[in-house]
Coordinates of C-alpha atoms in Angstrom, one line a residue:
M9 CA -0.1 0.2 0.1
M10 CA 2.1 3.5 -1.0
N11 CA -0.2 5.7 1.1
R12 CA 0.7 4.4 4.3
I13 CA 4.3 3.7 6.3
F14 CA 4.6 -0.1 7.6
S15 CA 8.2 -0.5 9.8
R16 CA 9.2 -2.2 12.6
S17 CA 11.5 -1.4 15.5
S18 CA 14.0 -3.4 16.8
Y19 CA 15.6 -3.7 20.1
A20 CA 18.8 -3.7 19.1
F21 CA 18.6 -0.9 15.5
T22 CA 17.9 2.6 15.2
I23 CA 14.1 2.3 14.3
A24 CA 12.2 2.5 11.3
T25 CA 13.0 1.8 7.9
C26 CA 16.3 3.1 7.7
L27 CA 17.4 0.4 10.1
C28 CA 21.0 1.3 10.9
A29 CA 23.6 -1.4 11.1
S30 CA 26.4 0.3 12.8
M31 CA 23.9 1.5 15.6
I32 CA 23.7 -1.6 17.8
V33 CA 22.5 -0.8 21.4
A34 CA 24.2 -2.8 24.0
G35 CA 20.8 -2.1 26.3
C36 CA 20.7 -1.8 29.9
S37 CA 23.3 -4.0 31.7
S38 CA 23.4 -5.4 35.3
S39 CA 26.5 -3.6 36.1
A40 CA 24.9 -0.9 34.4
T41 CA 21.2 -0.9 36.4
T42 CA 24.1 -1.8 39.8
E43 CA 25.5 1.7 39.7
S44 CA 22.4 3.4 38.0
T45 CA 19.9 3.1 40.6
D46 CA 18.0 5.4 42.4
K47 CA 17.1 3.7 45.3
E48 CA 19.9 5.1 47.6
T49 CA 20.7 6.2 51.3
E50 CA 21.9 9.6 52.4
T51 CA 25.5 9.2 54.3
T52 CA 25.7 12.3 57.8
T53 CA 27.9 14.0 55.5
G54 CA 25.1 14.6 53.1
S55 CA 26.9 12.0 50.1
V56 CA 24.8 9.4 48.1
A57 CA 25.6 5.7 48.6
A58 CA 24.1 3.5 46.7
I59 CA 22.4 0.3 47.7
D60 CA 23.8 -2.7 46.2
E61 CA 20.6 -4.1 45.0
L62 CA 19.2 -4.4 41.4
P63 CA 15.4 -3.7 40.7
P64 CA 12.6 -6.4 40.0
E65 CA 13.5 -7.9 36.0
S66 CA 10.5 -10.5 34.6
P67 CA 13.8 -12.7 32.6
E68 CA 10.8 -15.1 31.3
A69 CA 9.3 -12.1 29.9
S70 CA 9.6 -11.5 26.5
F71 CA 8.5 -8.7 23.7
E72 CA 8.3 -8.4 19.9
P73 CA 9.7 -5.3 18.5
P74 CA 6.6 -3.5 17.7
V75 CA 4.8 -3.1 14.1
F76 CA 3.7 0.7 13.5
E77 CA 1.5 1.8 10.3
A78 CA 0.9 5.5 9.3
D79 CA -0.4 7.1 6.8
A80 CA 0.8 10.5 5.2
E81 CA -2.2 11.9 6.4
K82 CA -1.3 11.0 10.4
L83 CA 2.1 11.6 9.6
L84 CA 2.0 15.4 8.4
A85 CA -0.9 16.4 11.0
S86 CA 2.0 16.5 13.5
R87 CA 4.0 19.0 11.6
L88 CA 4.5 21.9 13.8
P89 CA 3.3 25.2 12.7
I90 CA 6.2 27.2 11.4
E91 CA 6.3 29.9 14.7
R92 CA 7.5 27.6 15.9
T93 CA 9.4 26.0 14.2
Q94 CA 11.2 28.4 12.8
E95 CA 12.8 28.9 16.4
G96 CA 13.8 25.6 15.5
W97 CA 11.6 23.3 17.9
I98 CA 11.0 19.7 16.6
R99 CA 9.0 16.4 17.4
L100 CA 11.1 14.0 18.5
F101 CA 7.7 11.4 19.1
D102 CA 5.5 11.8 15.6
G103 CA 3.0 10.4 17.4
H104 CA 2.2 7.0 15.9
T105 CA 5.9 5.4 15.2
L106 CA 9.2 4.9 17.0
F107 CA 11.0 6.6 13.7
G108 CA 14.1 7.9 15.7
W109 CA 14.4 5.9 18.2
V110 CA 16.6 2.6 19.8
I111 CA 15.0 0.1 22.3
G112 CA 17.5 -0.5 24.4
G113 CA 16.7 -3.8 26.4
N114 CA 13.9 -5.8 27.1
A115 CA 10.9 -3.7 27.9
N116 CA 7.3 -2.8 26.0
F117 CA 7.8 0.4 24.3
R118 CA 4.9 0.8 22.6
V119 CA 3.1 3.7 20.9
E120 CA -0.8 3.4 22.3
D121 CA -3.5 7.1 21.0
E122 CA -0.3 9.1 20.3
T123 CA 2.3 8.5 23.8
I124 CA 4.5 6.4 24.4
V125 CA 3.8 3.9 27.2
A126 CA 5.3 0.8 28.6
D127 CA 4.8 -0.9 31.9
K128 CA 6.8 -4.5 31.7
G129 CA 10.0 -5.8 31.5
E130 CA 13.6 -4.9 31.9
N131 CA 14.9 -1.5 33.7
C132 CA 16.3 -0.1 30.2
L133 CA 15.9 3.0 28.5
L134 CA 14.8 4.1 24.7
T135 CA 17.0 6.6 23.4
T136 CA 16.7 8.9 20.3
S137 CA 18.8 7.4 17.8
T138 CA 20.6 11.3 17.4
Q139 CA 22.8 13.0 20.3
W140 CA 21.9 16.4 21.3
S141 CA 24.5 19.2 23.3
D142 CA 22.9 22.3 24.4
Y143 CA 19.2 22.3 23.6
E144 CA 15.6 23.0 25.9
L145 CA 13.6 19.7 25.2
E146 CA 10.1 19.5 27.0
L147 CA 7.7 16.8 27.3
Q148 CA 4.3 15.4 28.8
F149 CA 4.5 12.6 31.4
Q150 CA 1.6 10.6 33.2
C151 CA 3.1 8.0 36.0
D152 CA 1.4 5.9 38.0
E153 CA 1.7 5.9 42.4
E154 CA 4.2 4.3 43.0
T155 CA 6.3 4.5 38.7
N156 CA 10.3 4.6 38.8
S157 CA 11.1 6.4 35.9
G158 CA 13.3 9.1 34.2
V159 CA 13.9 11.5 31.3
F160 CA 18.2 10.9 30.6
V161 CA 19.6 13.3 28.8
R162 CA 22.8 14.3 27.7
T163 CA 23.7 10.1 28.2
T164 CA 25.6 7.5 26.7
L165 CA 23.0 4.3 24.9
D166 CA 23.9 2.3 28.2
P167 CA 24.8 4.4 30.6
Q168 CA 27.0 3.1 33.2
S169 CA 27.0 5.5 35.9
V170 CA 25.0 8.8 36.5
Q171 CA 27.1 10.6 38.0
T172 CA 29.6 10.3 34.6
D173 CA 27.0 8.9 32.0
C174 CA 24.5 11.0 32.0
Y175 CA 21.9 13.1 33.7
E176 CA 18.7 11.3 34.9
V177 CA 15.9 13.7 36.2
N178 CA 14.2 11.7 37.8
I179 CA 10.2 10.5 38.2
A180 CA 9.5 8.5 41.2
P181 CA 7.2 9.0 44.5
P182 CA 8.5 11.1 47.5
S183 CA 9.7 8.5 49.6
N184 CA 12.5 8.0 46.7
P185 CA 15.9 10.0 48.0
F186 CA 15.6 11.5 44.3
P187 CA 11.5 12.6 43.8
T188 CA 10.0 13.5 40.5
G189 CA 12.4 16.7 39.5
G190 CA 15.1 16.0 40.8
V191 CA 18.9 14.5 39.4
V192 CA 19.8 11.5 40.5
Q193 CA 22.7 11.4 42.3
R194 CA 23.6 15.1 42.0
S195 CA 20.5 17.2 43.7
K196 CA 17.3 16.1 45.1
G197 CA 15.9 19.1 44.0
E198 CA 12.0 20.5 45.4
T199 CA 9.3 17.4 45.5
F200 CA 7.3 17.0 43.4
D201 CA 3.6 15.6 44.1
T202 CA 2.3 13.5 40.9
D203 CA -1.4 13.0 40.0
P204 CA -1.7 9.9 38.5
E205 CA -5.1 11.1 36.7
K206 CA -2.9 14.4 35.2
W207 CA -0.5 14.6 32.5
H208 CA 2.2 16.8 34.3
T209 CA 4.6 19.3 31.7
M210 CA 8.2 18.7 32.4
N211 CA 11.1 21.3 30.8
I212 CA 14.5 20.7 30.7
L213 CA 17.1 22.8 29.8
C214 CA 20.8 21.8 28.8
D215 CA 22.6 24.9 28.1
G216 CA 26.6 24.7 29.1
A217 CA 27.1 23.9 32.7
T218 CA 23.8 24.7 33.3
L219 CA 20.9 22.2 33.5
R220 CA 17.3 23.0 34.8
V221 CA 14.2 20.9 35.7
T222 CA 10.7 22.7 35.3
I223 CA 7.4 20.3 35.7
D224 CA 4.2 22.4 35.1
G225 CA 5.8 25.6 35.6
T226 CA 7.7 25.3 38.6
V227 CA 11.4 25.4 39.0
T228 CA 12.4 22.0 40.9
C229 CA 15.5 21.5 40.3
E230 CA 18.8 24.0 38.6
L231 CA 22.2 22.6 38.5
D232 CA 25.3 24.9 37.9
D233 CA 27.9 22.4 36.9
A234 CA 26.7 20.1 34.5
T235 CA 29.9 20.0 32.4
Q236 CA 30.0 16.1 32.8
P237 CA 28.8 15.0 30.1
T238 CA 28.2 17.7 27.5
S239 CA 26.4 15.9 25.1
G240 CA 24.7 12.8 24.3
Y241 CA 21.4 11.0 23.4
I242 CA 17.9 12.0 25.1
G243 CA 16.5 8.7 27.2
L244 CA 12.7 7.4 28.3
Q245 CA 13.3 4.9 31.3
H246 CA 11.0 2.3 31.9
R247 CA 12.0 1.0 35.3
E248 CA 8.7 0.0 37.4
G249 CA 5.3 0.6 37.7
R250 CA 3.6 2.1 34.3
I251 CA 5.3 5.0 32.4
A252 CA 3.5 7.4 29.4
F253 CA 5.0 10.1 27.5
K254 CA 3.7 12.4 24.6
D255 CA 4.3 15.6 22.5
I256 CA 7.9 15.7 22.9
Q257 CA 9.7 18.5 21.4
L258 CA 13.0 20.3 21.5
R259 CA 14.8 23.0 20.5
P260 CA 18.7 23.2 19.4
L261 CA 20.3 26.3 20.9
G262 CA 23.0 28.7 20.1
L263 CA 22.4 28.3 16.2
K264 CA 23.8 31.7 14.4
N265 CA 22.6 33.0 11.3
L266 CA 24.7 32.9 8.4
L267 CA 22.6 35.4 6.7
A268 CA 22.4 38.0 9.2
D269 CA 25.0 40.2 7.8
G270 CA 23.8 39.6 4.0
L271 CA 26.1 37.5 2.1
E272 CA 29.2 38.2 4.0
G273 CA 30.4 35.1 4.5
W274 CA 29.9 33.6 1.4
T275 CA 31.1 33.2 -1.9
V276 CA 29.4 32.9 -5.2
R277 CA 31.0 30.5 -7.5
E278 CA 32.3 32.0 -10.8
G279 CA 31.4 31.1 -14.6
M280 CA 28.2 29.6 -13.6
D281 CA 24.3 30.7 -14.2
G282 CA 22.1 31.8 -11.5
E283 CA 21.3 34.7 -9.0
Y284 CA 22.0 35.2 -5.7
R285 CA 20.5 38.5 -4.0
I286 CA 19.7 39.6 -0.7
N287 CA 16.0 41.6 -1.1
D288 CA 14.4 44.1 1.0
D289 CA 13.4 41.9 3.4
G290 CA 16.9 40.6 4.1
H291 CA 16.5 37.1 2.5
L292 CA 18.4 35.4 0.5
V293 CA 17.1 34.6 -3.1
V294 CA 18.0 32.0 -5.7
D295 CA 16.9 32.3 -9.3
G296 CA 17.4 30.3 -11.6
G297 CA 20.4 28.3 -13.4
K298 CA 22.8 26.3 -12.1
Q299 CA 24.8 28.4 -9.3
Q300 CA 26.5 28.3 -5.9
L301 CA 26.6 29.9 -2.8
E302 CA 29.4 28.8 -0.3
T303 CA 30.6 29.4 3.1
E304 CA 34.3 30.7 4.0
A305 CA 33.9 28.4 6.9
V306 CA 33.6 25.1 7.1
F307 CA 31.7 23.0 9.4
G308 CA 32.5 19.1 11.2
D309 CA 29.1 18.2 13.6
F310 CA 26.8 21.0 13.5
V311 CA 23.4 21.7 13.9
M312 CA 21.7 23.3 11.4
L313 CA 18.3 25.2 10.9
A314 CA 16.9 26.7 7.7
D315 CA 13.8 28.3 6.3
Y316 CA 13.1 28.2 2.6
K317 CA 9.8 29.0 0.3
M318 CA 9.4 27.9 -3.0
D319 CA 6.3 28.7 -4.6
D320 CA 6.7 26.6 -7.7
P321 CA 6.2 22.9 -6.4
K322 CA 8.8 21.6 -9.2
S323 CA 11.3 24.2 -7.9
N324 CA 14.7 22.7 -7.2
S325 CA 17.0 23.8 -4.4
G326 CA 20.0 21.7 -2.3
L327 CA 21.6 22.6 1.0
F328 CA 25.4 21.8 0.7
F329 CA 27.5 20.0 3.7
R330 CA 30.5 19.3 4.4
A331 CA 31.5 19.6 1.0
I332 CA 34.8 19.9 -0.6
P333 CA 36.2 23.9 -0.1
G334 CA 36.3 25.4 -3.6
D335 CA 34.9 22.6 -5.7
E336 CA 32.0 22.8 -7.5
M337 CA 28.8 20.7 -5.2
M338 CA 31.0 17.8 -4.4
G339 CA 29.6 17.5 -0.5
Y340 CA 26.5 15.7 1.2
E341 CA 22.9 17.0 -0.3
C342 CA 20.7 18.1 2.1
Q343 CA 17.4 18.5 -0.3
V344 CA 15.0 21.4 -0.6
S345 CA 12.3 20.1 -2.6
N346 CA 8.5 20.2 -2.0
E347 CA 7.7 17.6 -5.5
L348 CA 5.3 14.7 -5.7
I349 CA 4.6 12.0 -7.4
D350 CA 0.8 11.6 -9.0
G351 CA 0.1 14.3 -5.4
N352 CA 1.4 10.7 -3.0
P353 CA 3.7 12.9 -0.1
L354 CA 5.0 9.3 0.5
Q355 CA 6.6 9.3 -3.0
P356 CA 8.6 12.6 -3.3
A357 CA 10.1 12.5 -6.5
D358 CA 13.1 14.0 -6.3
C359 CA 14.7 12.5 -2.5
G360 CA 11.9 14.8 -0.9
A361 CA 12.6 18.2 1.2
G362 CA 15.2 17.2 4.2
G363 CA 15.9 13.4 2.4
I364 CA 20.1 13.2 1.8
F365 CA 20.3 12.7 -1.2
R366 CA 21.7 9.6 -3.0
R367 CA 22.0 8.1 0.0
Q368 CA 17.9 8.3 1.9
D369 CA 14.8 9.9 0.3
A370 CA 12.4 11.8 3.2
R371 CA 10.4 9.3 4.2
V372 CA 7.2 11.7 3.4
V373 CA 7.4 15.2 1.8
A374 CA 6.8 17.2 4.7
G375 CA 7.5 20.9 2.6
E376 CA 4.9 22.7 1.0
P377 CA 5.3 25.7 -2.0
E378 CA 3.9 28.8 -1.3
R379 CA 4.4 28.6 2.3
W380 CA 7.7 29.1 4.4
N381 CA 9.0 25.6 5.4
S382 CA 12.1 24.7 8.2
I383 CA 14.3 22.5 8.0
L384 CA 16.3 21.1 11.1
L385 CA 19.5 18.9 10.0
V386 CA 22.2 17.2 12.4
A387 CA 25.2 16.0 11.5
E388 CA 27.2 13.9 13.7
G389 CA 30.4 11.8 12.7
N390 CA 28.8 9.1 10.1
H391 CA 24.8 9.6 11.7
F392 CA 22.5 12.6 10.1
A393 CA 19.0 13.0 10.5
T394 CA 16.7 15.6 9.3
W395 CA 13.3 17.1 10.3
V396 CA 10.9 19.1 8.1
N397 CA 8.1 21.4 9.8
G398 CA 9.0 19.3 13.3
L399 CA 8.2 16.4 11.4
Q400 CA 11.4 13.7 11.5
V401 CA 12.2 12.7 8.1
T402 CA 15.4 10.7 7.4
D403 CA 17.8 9.1 10.1
I404 CA 20.8 7.5 8.4
V405 CA 24.2 6.0 9.3
D406 CA 26.5 6.4 6.3
T407 CA 28.8 2.7 6.5
R408 CA 30.4 3.4 3.3
K409 CA 34.2 3.9 3.6
A410 CA 35.9 7.0 4.5
D411 CA 36.6 9.6 1.3
E412 CA 37.8 12.8 1.2
N413 CA 34.8 13.2 -1.2
P414 CA 30.9 12.9 0.4
R415 CA 29.9 11.4 -2.9
R416 CA 32.3 8.8 -3.5
G417 CA 32.6 7.6 -0.1
L418 CA 32.2 8.5 3.9
R419 CA 33.5 12.0 5.0
L420 CA 34.1 13.0 8.3
E421 CA 36.2 16.5 8.1
P422 CA 34.9 19.6 7.8
G423 CA 33.6 21.2 4.9
S424 CA 31.6 24.3 3.0
I425 CA 27.5 24.9 3.4
I426 CA 26.5 25.5 0.1
V427 CA 23.2 26.6 -1.1
Q428 CA 22.2 25.0 -4.7
G429 CA 20.6 26.7 -7.6
H430 CA 19.5 23.7 -9.8
D431 CA 18.0 25.2 -12.7
K432 CA 16.7 27.6 -15.0
T433 CA 13.4 27.2 -13.0
T434 CA 14.6 27.6 -9.5
Q435 CA 13.6 30.0 -7.7
A436 CA 13.7 29.8 -3.6
T437 CA 14.0 32.0 -0.9
Y438 CA 16.1 31.3 2.4
R439 CA 15.3 33.8 5.4
Q440 CA 17.4 32.1 7.8
I441 CA 20.5 29.5 7.6
A442 CA 21.6 29.4 11.2
V443 CA 24.3 26.7 12.2
A444 CA 25.7 25.6 16.1
E445 CA 28.6 23.7 16.4
K446 CA 28.1 20.7 17.9
V447 CA 29.9 19.6 21.1
A448 CA 31.8 16.2 20.9
A449 CA 30.2 13.5 22.9
E450 CA 32.1 12.0 25.8
G451 CA 33.2 8.1 25.1
G452 CA 32.8 7.3 21.7
E453 CA 29.3 6.3 21.3

């Protein structure tokens, strides 16, 4: 059926149609469980000593990786308003599939009524396949009175210690040494009483050394020494009891608009057709002909946010990254194209907005003509992910052999960013191309 997406999640690989063989997840091992337990006792000195006790497990339980079905209408309905996406906001969970997530153990994470739910199985994490450094994370959660769960930020896939490998924002009863809203083994924070009949909104700010937790508008915990680790995945924990999450959104911080000073810092390639100009609104206009506009600076691992508008459904542009400086469009290409085959958003005519050209088509064309659209691209090592209008459309690991030219193989070296003029029919407008360079994650995961 061409109007629906079917995908099976995996306990060992990244989710959905782009199962990435190089991202095997070890899951939460027994040693990890022992060291990261939040059942601890306070000593007379105020420090914390862990109880050598493993959480309840169900070794006899076995869960089949869930299968998801979503049609284009459902996926496109989960897009965010442009007023929000132009600030960088994206959905980490599309409400229907676990695309972009990794199940790290034998727990029954599943999707019910646009909600991620778990209530049985091992103590383990469901993590994003993308790592993040500085950001604002906002989500809603619902839990039973005795539920012990948490939201892990800047985490490894298999954290061995909550003191060095991650920050665990706890969801736990008031009797727990680190009740809901505290950061395990770092700060107890202010106790927040959850209501099992209500959804609560949690906001987590990770900004350099600052980590602040807010629940339903009340700050429950704030750290000013969040320097280890500085980057990592986002994880949702199943430990004990029922836990549910929904409306999971993220906004990367530190983005700087490369078009803020017009074409300063950019170079137009000589001897090619097409025109680049800044209009009266301060927006970049790409008008007709094959052409490239290239940054003088180079970027390796980064987050990029671009707002674009193309009135013609067949207009074609692109954003090249890690390109060979000074060469002609020799880089990875994040496609900027809204064209469909037979009007079906699940069939891009040319890779689709946010698709990584010749690597992975967008799973759905989420951009539209005659309106502003946002693309958020994350490039980290050999992993790339994109969101269009807040909806994740690609998730890919480049497993090719290393090569200077990304058209031939994996390029990890920094390169320029290029705005493409594709052909004489191209007319595109960009009102921002903003970049934040990523902090390297510790531990090599």
